[in-house]
mmCIF file of C-alpha atoms in Angstrom:
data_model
loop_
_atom_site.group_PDB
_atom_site.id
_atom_site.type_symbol
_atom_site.label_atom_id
_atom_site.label_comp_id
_atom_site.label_asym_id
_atom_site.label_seq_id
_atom_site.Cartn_x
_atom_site.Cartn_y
_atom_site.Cartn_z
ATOM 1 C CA UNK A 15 76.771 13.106 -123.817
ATOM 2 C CA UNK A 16 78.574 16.736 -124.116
ATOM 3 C CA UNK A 17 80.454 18.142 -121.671
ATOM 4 C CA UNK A 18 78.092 21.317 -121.509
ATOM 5 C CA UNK A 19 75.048 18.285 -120.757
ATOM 6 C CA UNK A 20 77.526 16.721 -118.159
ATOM 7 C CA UNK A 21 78.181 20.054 -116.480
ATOM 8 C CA UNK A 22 74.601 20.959 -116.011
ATOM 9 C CA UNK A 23 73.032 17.417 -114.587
ATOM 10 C CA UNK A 24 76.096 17.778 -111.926
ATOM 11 C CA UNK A 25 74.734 21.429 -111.333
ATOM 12 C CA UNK A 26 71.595 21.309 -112.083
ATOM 13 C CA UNK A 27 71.129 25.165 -111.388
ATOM 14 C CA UNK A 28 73.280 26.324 -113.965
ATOM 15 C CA UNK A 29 72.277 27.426 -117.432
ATOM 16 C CA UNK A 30 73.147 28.425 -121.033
ATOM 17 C CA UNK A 31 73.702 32.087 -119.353
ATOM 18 C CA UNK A 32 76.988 30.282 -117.271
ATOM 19 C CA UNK A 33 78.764 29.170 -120.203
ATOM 20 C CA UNK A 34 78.387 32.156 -122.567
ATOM 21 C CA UNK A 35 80.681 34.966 -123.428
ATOM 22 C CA UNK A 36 79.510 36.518 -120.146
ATOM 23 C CA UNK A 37 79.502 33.866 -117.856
ATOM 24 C CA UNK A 38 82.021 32.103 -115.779
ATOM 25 C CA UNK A 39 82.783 28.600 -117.181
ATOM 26 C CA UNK A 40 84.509 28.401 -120.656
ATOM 27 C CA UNK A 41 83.667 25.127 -122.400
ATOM 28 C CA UNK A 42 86.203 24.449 -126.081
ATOM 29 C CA UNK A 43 87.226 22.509 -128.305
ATOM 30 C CA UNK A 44 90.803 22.758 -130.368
ATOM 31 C CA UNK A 45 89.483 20.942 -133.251
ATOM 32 C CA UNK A 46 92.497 18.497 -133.071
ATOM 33 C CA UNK A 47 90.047 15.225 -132.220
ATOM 34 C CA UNK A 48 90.689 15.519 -128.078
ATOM 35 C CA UNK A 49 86.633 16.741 -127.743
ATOM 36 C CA UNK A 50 85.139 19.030 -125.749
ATOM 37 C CA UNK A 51 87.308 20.425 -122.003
ATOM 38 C CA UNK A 52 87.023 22.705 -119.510
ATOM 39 C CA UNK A 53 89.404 25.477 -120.093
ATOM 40 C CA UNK A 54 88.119 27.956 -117.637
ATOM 41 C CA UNK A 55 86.591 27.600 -114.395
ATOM 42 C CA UNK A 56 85.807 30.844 -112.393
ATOM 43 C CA UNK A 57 82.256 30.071 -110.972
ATOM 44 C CA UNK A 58 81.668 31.564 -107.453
ATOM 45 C CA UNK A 59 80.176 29.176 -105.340
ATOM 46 C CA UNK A 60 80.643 25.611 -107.692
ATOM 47 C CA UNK A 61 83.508 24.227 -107.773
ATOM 48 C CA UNK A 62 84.997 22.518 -110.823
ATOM 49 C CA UNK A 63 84.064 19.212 -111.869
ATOM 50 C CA UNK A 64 86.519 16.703 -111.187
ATOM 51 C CA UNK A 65 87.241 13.761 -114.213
ATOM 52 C CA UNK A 66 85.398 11.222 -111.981
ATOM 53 C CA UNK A 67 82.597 13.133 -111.345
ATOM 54 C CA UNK A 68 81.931 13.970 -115.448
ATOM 55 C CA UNK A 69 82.588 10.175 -116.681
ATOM 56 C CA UNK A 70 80.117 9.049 -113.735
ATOM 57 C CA UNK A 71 77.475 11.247 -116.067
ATOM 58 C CA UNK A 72 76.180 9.078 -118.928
ATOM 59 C CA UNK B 7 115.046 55.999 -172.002
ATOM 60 C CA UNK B 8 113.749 53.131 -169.728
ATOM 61 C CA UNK B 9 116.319 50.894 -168.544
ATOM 62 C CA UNK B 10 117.400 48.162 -166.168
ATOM 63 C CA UNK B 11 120.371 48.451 -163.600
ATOM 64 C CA UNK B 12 121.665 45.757 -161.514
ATOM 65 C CA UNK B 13 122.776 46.188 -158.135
ATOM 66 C CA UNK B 14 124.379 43.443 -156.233
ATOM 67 C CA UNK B 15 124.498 43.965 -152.539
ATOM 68 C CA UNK B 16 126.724 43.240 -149.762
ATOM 69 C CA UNK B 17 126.775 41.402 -146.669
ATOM 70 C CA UNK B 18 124.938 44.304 -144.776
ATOM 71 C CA UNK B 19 122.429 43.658 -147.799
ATOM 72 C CA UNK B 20 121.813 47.821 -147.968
ATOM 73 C CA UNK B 21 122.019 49.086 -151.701
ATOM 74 C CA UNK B 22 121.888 53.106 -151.926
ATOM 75 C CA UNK B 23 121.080 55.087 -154.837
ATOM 76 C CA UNK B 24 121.295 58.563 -154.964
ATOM 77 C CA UNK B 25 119.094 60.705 -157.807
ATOM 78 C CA UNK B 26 120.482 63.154 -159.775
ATOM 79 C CA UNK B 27 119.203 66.668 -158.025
ATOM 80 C CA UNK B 28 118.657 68.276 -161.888
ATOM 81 C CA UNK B 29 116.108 65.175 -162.446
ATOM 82 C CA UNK B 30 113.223 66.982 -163.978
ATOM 83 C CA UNK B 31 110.966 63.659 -163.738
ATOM 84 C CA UNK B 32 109.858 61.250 -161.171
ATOM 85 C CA UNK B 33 112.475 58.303 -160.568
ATOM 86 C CA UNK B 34 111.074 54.813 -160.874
ATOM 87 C CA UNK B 35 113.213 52.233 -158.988
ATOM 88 C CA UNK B 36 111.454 48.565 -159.655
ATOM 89 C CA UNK B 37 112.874 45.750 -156.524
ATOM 90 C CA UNK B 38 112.280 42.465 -156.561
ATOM 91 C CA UNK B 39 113.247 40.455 -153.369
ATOM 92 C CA UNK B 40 113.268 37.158 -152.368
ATOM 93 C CA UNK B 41 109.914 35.267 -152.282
ATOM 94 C CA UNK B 42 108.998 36.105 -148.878
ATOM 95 C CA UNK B 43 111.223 39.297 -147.958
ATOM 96 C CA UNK B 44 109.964 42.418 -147.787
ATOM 97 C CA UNK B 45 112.017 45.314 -149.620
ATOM 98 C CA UNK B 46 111.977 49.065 -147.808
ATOM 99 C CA UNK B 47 112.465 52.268 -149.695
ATOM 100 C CA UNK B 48 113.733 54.652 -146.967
ATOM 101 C CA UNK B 49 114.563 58.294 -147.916
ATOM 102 C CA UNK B 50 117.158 60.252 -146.314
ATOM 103 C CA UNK B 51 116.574 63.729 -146.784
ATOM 104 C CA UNK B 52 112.719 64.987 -146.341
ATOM 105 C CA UNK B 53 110.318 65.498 -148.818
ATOM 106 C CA UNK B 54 107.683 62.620 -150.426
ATOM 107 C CA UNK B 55 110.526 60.737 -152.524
ATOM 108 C CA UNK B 56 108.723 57.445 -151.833
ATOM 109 C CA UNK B 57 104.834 57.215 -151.829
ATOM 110 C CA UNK B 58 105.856 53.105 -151.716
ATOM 111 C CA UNK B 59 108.080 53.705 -148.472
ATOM 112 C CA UNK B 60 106.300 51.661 -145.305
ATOM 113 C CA UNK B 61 103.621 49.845 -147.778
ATOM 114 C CA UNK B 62 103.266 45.983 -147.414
ATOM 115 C CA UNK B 63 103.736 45.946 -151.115
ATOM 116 C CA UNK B 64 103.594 41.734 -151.306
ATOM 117 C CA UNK B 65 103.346 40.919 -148.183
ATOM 118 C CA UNK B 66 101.790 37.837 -146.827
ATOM 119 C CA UNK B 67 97.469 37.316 -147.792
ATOM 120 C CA UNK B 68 95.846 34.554 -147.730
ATOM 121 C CA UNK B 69 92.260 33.045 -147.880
ATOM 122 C CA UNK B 70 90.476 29.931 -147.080
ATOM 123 C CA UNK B 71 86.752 28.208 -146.581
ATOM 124 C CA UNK B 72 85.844 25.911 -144.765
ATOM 125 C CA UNK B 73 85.066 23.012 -147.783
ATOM 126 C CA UNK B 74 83.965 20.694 -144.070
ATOM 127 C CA UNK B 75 81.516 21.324 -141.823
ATOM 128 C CA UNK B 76 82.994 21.959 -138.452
ATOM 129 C CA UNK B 77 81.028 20.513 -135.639
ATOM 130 C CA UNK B 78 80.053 23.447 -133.073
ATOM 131 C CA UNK B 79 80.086 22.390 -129.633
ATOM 132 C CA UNK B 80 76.783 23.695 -127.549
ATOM 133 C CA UNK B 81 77.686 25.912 -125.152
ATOM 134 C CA UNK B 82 81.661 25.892 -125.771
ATOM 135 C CA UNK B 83 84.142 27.756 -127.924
ATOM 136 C CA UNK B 84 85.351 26.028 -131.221
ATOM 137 C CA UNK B 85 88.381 26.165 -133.414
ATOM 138 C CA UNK B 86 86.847 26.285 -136.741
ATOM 139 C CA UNK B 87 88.600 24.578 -139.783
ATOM 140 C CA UNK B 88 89.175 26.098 -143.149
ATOM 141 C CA UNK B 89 90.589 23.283 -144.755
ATOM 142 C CA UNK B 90 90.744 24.983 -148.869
ATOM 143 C CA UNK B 91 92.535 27.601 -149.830
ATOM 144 C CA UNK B 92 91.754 30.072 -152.321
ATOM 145 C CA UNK B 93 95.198 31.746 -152.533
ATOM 146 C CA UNK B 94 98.039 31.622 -149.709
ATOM 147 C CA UNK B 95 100.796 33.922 -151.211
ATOM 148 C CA UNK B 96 103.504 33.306 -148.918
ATOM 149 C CA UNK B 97 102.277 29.545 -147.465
ATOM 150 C CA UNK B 98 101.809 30.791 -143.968
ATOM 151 C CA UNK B 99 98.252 29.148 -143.314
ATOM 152 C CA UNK B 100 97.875 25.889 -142.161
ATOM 153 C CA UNK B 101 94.995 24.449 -143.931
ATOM 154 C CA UNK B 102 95.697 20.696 -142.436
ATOM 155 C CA UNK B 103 96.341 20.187 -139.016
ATOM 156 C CA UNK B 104 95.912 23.532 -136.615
ATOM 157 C CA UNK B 105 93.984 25.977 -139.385
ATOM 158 C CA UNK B 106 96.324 28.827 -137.957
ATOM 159 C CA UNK B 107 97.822 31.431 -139.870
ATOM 160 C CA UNK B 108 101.523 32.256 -139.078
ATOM 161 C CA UNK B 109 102.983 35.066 -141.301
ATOM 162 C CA UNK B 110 106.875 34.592 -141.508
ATOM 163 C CA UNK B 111 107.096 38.590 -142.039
ATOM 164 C CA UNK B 112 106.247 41.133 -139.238
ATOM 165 C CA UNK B 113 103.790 43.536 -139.827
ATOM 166 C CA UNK B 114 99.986 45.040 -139.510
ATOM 167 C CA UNK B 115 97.558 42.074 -140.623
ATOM 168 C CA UNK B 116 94.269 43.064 -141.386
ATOM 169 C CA UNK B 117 92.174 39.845 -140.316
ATOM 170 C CA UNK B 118 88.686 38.793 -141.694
ATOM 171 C CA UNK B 119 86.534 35.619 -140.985
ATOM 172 C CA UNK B 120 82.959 34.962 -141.503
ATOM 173 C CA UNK B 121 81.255 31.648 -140.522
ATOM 174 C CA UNK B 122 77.675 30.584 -141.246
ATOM 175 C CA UNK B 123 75.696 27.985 -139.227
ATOM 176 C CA UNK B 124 72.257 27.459 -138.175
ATOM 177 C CA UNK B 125 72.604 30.165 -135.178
ATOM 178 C CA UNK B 126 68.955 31.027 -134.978
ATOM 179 C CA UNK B 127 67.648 29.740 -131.675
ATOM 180 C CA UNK B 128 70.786 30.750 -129.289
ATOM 181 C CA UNK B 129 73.819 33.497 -128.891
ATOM 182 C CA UNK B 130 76.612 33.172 -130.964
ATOM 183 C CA UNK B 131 79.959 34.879 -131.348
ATOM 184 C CA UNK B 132 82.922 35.055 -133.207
ATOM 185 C CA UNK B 133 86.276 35.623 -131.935
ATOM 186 C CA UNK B 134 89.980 35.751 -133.667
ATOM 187 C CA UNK B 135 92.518 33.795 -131.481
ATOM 188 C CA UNK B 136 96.225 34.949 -130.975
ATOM 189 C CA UNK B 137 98.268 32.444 -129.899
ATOM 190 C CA UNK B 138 95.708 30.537 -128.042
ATOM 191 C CA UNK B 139 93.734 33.155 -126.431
ATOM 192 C CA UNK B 140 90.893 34.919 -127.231
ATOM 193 C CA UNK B 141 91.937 38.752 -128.687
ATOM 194 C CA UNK B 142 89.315 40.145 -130.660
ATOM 195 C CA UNK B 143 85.755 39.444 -130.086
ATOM 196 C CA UNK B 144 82.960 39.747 -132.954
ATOM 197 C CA UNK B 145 79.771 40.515 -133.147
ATOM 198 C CA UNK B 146 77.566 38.990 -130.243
ATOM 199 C CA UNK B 147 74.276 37.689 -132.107
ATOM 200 C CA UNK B 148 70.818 36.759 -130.289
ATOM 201 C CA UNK B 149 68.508 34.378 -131.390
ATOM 202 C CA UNK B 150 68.435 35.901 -134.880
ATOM 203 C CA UNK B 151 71.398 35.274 -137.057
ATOM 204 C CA UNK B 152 72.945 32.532 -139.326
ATOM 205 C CA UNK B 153 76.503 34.454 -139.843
ATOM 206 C CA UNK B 154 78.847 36.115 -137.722
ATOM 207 C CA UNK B 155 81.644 37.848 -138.660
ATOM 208 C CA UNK B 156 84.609 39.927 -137.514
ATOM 209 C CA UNK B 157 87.481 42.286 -138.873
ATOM 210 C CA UNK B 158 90.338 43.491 -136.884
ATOM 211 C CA UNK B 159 94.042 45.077 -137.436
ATOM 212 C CA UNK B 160 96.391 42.616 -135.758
ATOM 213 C CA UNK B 161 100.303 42.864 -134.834
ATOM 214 C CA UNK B 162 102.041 39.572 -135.342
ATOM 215 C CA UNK B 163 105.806 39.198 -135.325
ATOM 216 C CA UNK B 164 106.342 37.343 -137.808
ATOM 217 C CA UNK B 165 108.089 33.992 -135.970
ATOM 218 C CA UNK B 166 105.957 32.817 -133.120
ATOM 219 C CA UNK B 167 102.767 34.349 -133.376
ATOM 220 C CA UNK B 168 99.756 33.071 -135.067
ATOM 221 C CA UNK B 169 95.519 33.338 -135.369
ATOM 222 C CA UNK B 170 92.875 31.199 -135.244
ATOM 223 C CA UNK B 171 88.657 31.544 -135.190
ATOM 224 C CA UNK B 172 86.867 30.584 -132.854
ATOM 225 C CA UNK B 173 82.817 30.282 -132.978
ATOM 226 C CA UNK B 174 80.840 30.334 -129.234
ATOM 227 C CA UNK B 175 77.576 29.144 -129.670
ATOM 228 C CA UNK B 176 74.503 28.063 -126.983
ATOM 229 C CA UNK B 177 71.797 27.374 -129.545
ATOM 230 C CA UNK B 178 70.861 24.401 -127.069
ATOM 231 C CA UNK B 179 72.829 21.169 -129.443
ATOM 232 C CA UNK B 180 75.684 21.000 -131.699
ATOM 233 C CA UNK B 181 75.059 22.192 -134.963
ATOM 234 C CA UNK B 182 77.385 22.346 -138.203
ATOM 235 C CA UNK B 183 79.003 25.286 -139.945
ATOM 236 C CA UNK B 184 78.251 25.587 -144.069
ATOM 237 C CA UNK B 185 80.462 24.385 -146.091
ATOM 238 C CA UNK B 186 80.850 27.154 -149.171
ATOM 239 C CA UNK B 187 83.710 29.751 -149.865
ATOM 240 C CA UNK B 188 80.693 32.238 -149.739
ATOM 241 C CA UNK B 189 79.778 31.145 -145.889
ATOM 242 C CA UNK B 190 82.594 29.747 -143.778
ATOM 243 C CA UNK B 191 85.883 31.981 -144.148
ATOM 244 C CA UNK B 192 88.656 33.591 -143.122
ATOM 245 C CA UNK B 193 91.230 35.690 -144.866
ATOM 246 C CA UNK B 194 94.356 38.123 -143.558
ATOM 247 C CA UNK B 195 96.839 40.026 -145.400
ATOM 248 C CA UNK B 196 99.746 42.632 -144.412
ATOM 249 C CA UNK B 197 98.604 46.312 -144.646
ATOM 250 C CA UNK B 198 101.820 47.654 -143.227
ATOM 251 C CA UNK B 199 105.145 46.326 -142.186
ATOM 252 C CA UNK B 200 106.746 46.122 -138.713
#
């Protein structure tokens, strides 16, 4: 599963709108085989993901 | 009558030549530098000696395609990878490992990138990356485009810095970029030195 799909069952509220070039979270990927991360985190009332909580997502 | 004059410099590496004020035709003065150098014409009284003086001349240009598809994450920011060149005059783009282009001369870089993907049921945007961060953003499409593409004038010192492009899309999965010289590029080349 993507990180963007992990994000959004952990908040189910968020949406496509969140992660866009106006929105608050900043999902990317370097291209150097690592994947997907979270490089920017400025939501207002959710806070950021921790490891455990994303690999608990299947 | 043409000719051909060789000048050796010193260790300052300054060579000055001085025209003959009664010169009743334009002076031609041909320089070739090291692969890599720029050479400067700099007059030193006023008037429009040098129509060269300032130009890139051959600086740094390069441009590559992407000959792979790079895999656009949904809802993220991607590095895209150009992996073939078409020309790379002074080997400053990384076609391999980080798809980055770091000029070794400082100077004015007019940037260009274009990449083509199936972009037609979500945003997408295209952004040039200077060292690591977003810098210039392209054109932000709806629901209606497979290309997006962006042009910018970019400082970069010729040491450290160095650009990259980066694709957003939220089109709902993953989807591919084309893989054509025509589609998926990106190009930059010195319009004026530092």
């Amino acid at each position: 599963m993507a990180l963007y799909e992990k994000i959004i069952a952990i908040y189910t509220d968020l949406t496509i709108s969140d992660f866009s070039p106006r929105g608050t979270i900043v999902i990317q990927n370097d291209n150097d085989g690592k994947g997907d991360y979270i490089k920017e985190w400025n939501h207002p009332t959710h806070a950021r993901p921790t490891q455990e909580q994303l690999d608990a997502i299947n | 009558m043409p000719g051909t004059l060789k000048l050796k410099s010193e260790a300052g590496g300054s060579v000055v030549l001085t025209a003959n004020t009664n010169a009743a035709t334009d002076l031609t003065v041909n320089i070739s530098p090291v692969a890599g150098t720029l050479a400067t014409l700099v007059a030193n009284t006023t008037g429009p000696y040098f129509a060269q003086g300032g130009v890139a001349g051959n600086g740094p240009a390069f441009s590559a395609y992407g000959s792979s598809a790079t895999s656009l994450t949904n809802g993220g920011y991607t590095k895209v990878a150009f992996q073939t060149k078409e020309f790379d005059t002074n080997s400053n783009f990384d076609n391999t490992t980080n798809y980055r282009f770091t000029p070794t001369v400082a100077g004015y870089y007019q940037v260009n990138a274009g990449v083509a993907a199936n972009f037609s049921s979500g945003e997408s945007t295209i952004y040039i990356y200077k060292n690591g961060s977003r810098f210039k953003n392209g054109q932000d499409n709806g629901a209606v485009s497979y290309q997006v593409n962006i042009s910018s004038l970019i400082y970069l010192n010729g040491s450290s810095d160095y650009i990259e492009i980066y694709v957003y899309q939220g089109t709902g999965s993953a989807i591919n970029t084309n893989t054509s010289s025509q589609a998926c590029w990106f190009q930059a080349s010195m319009v004026r030195s530092a």
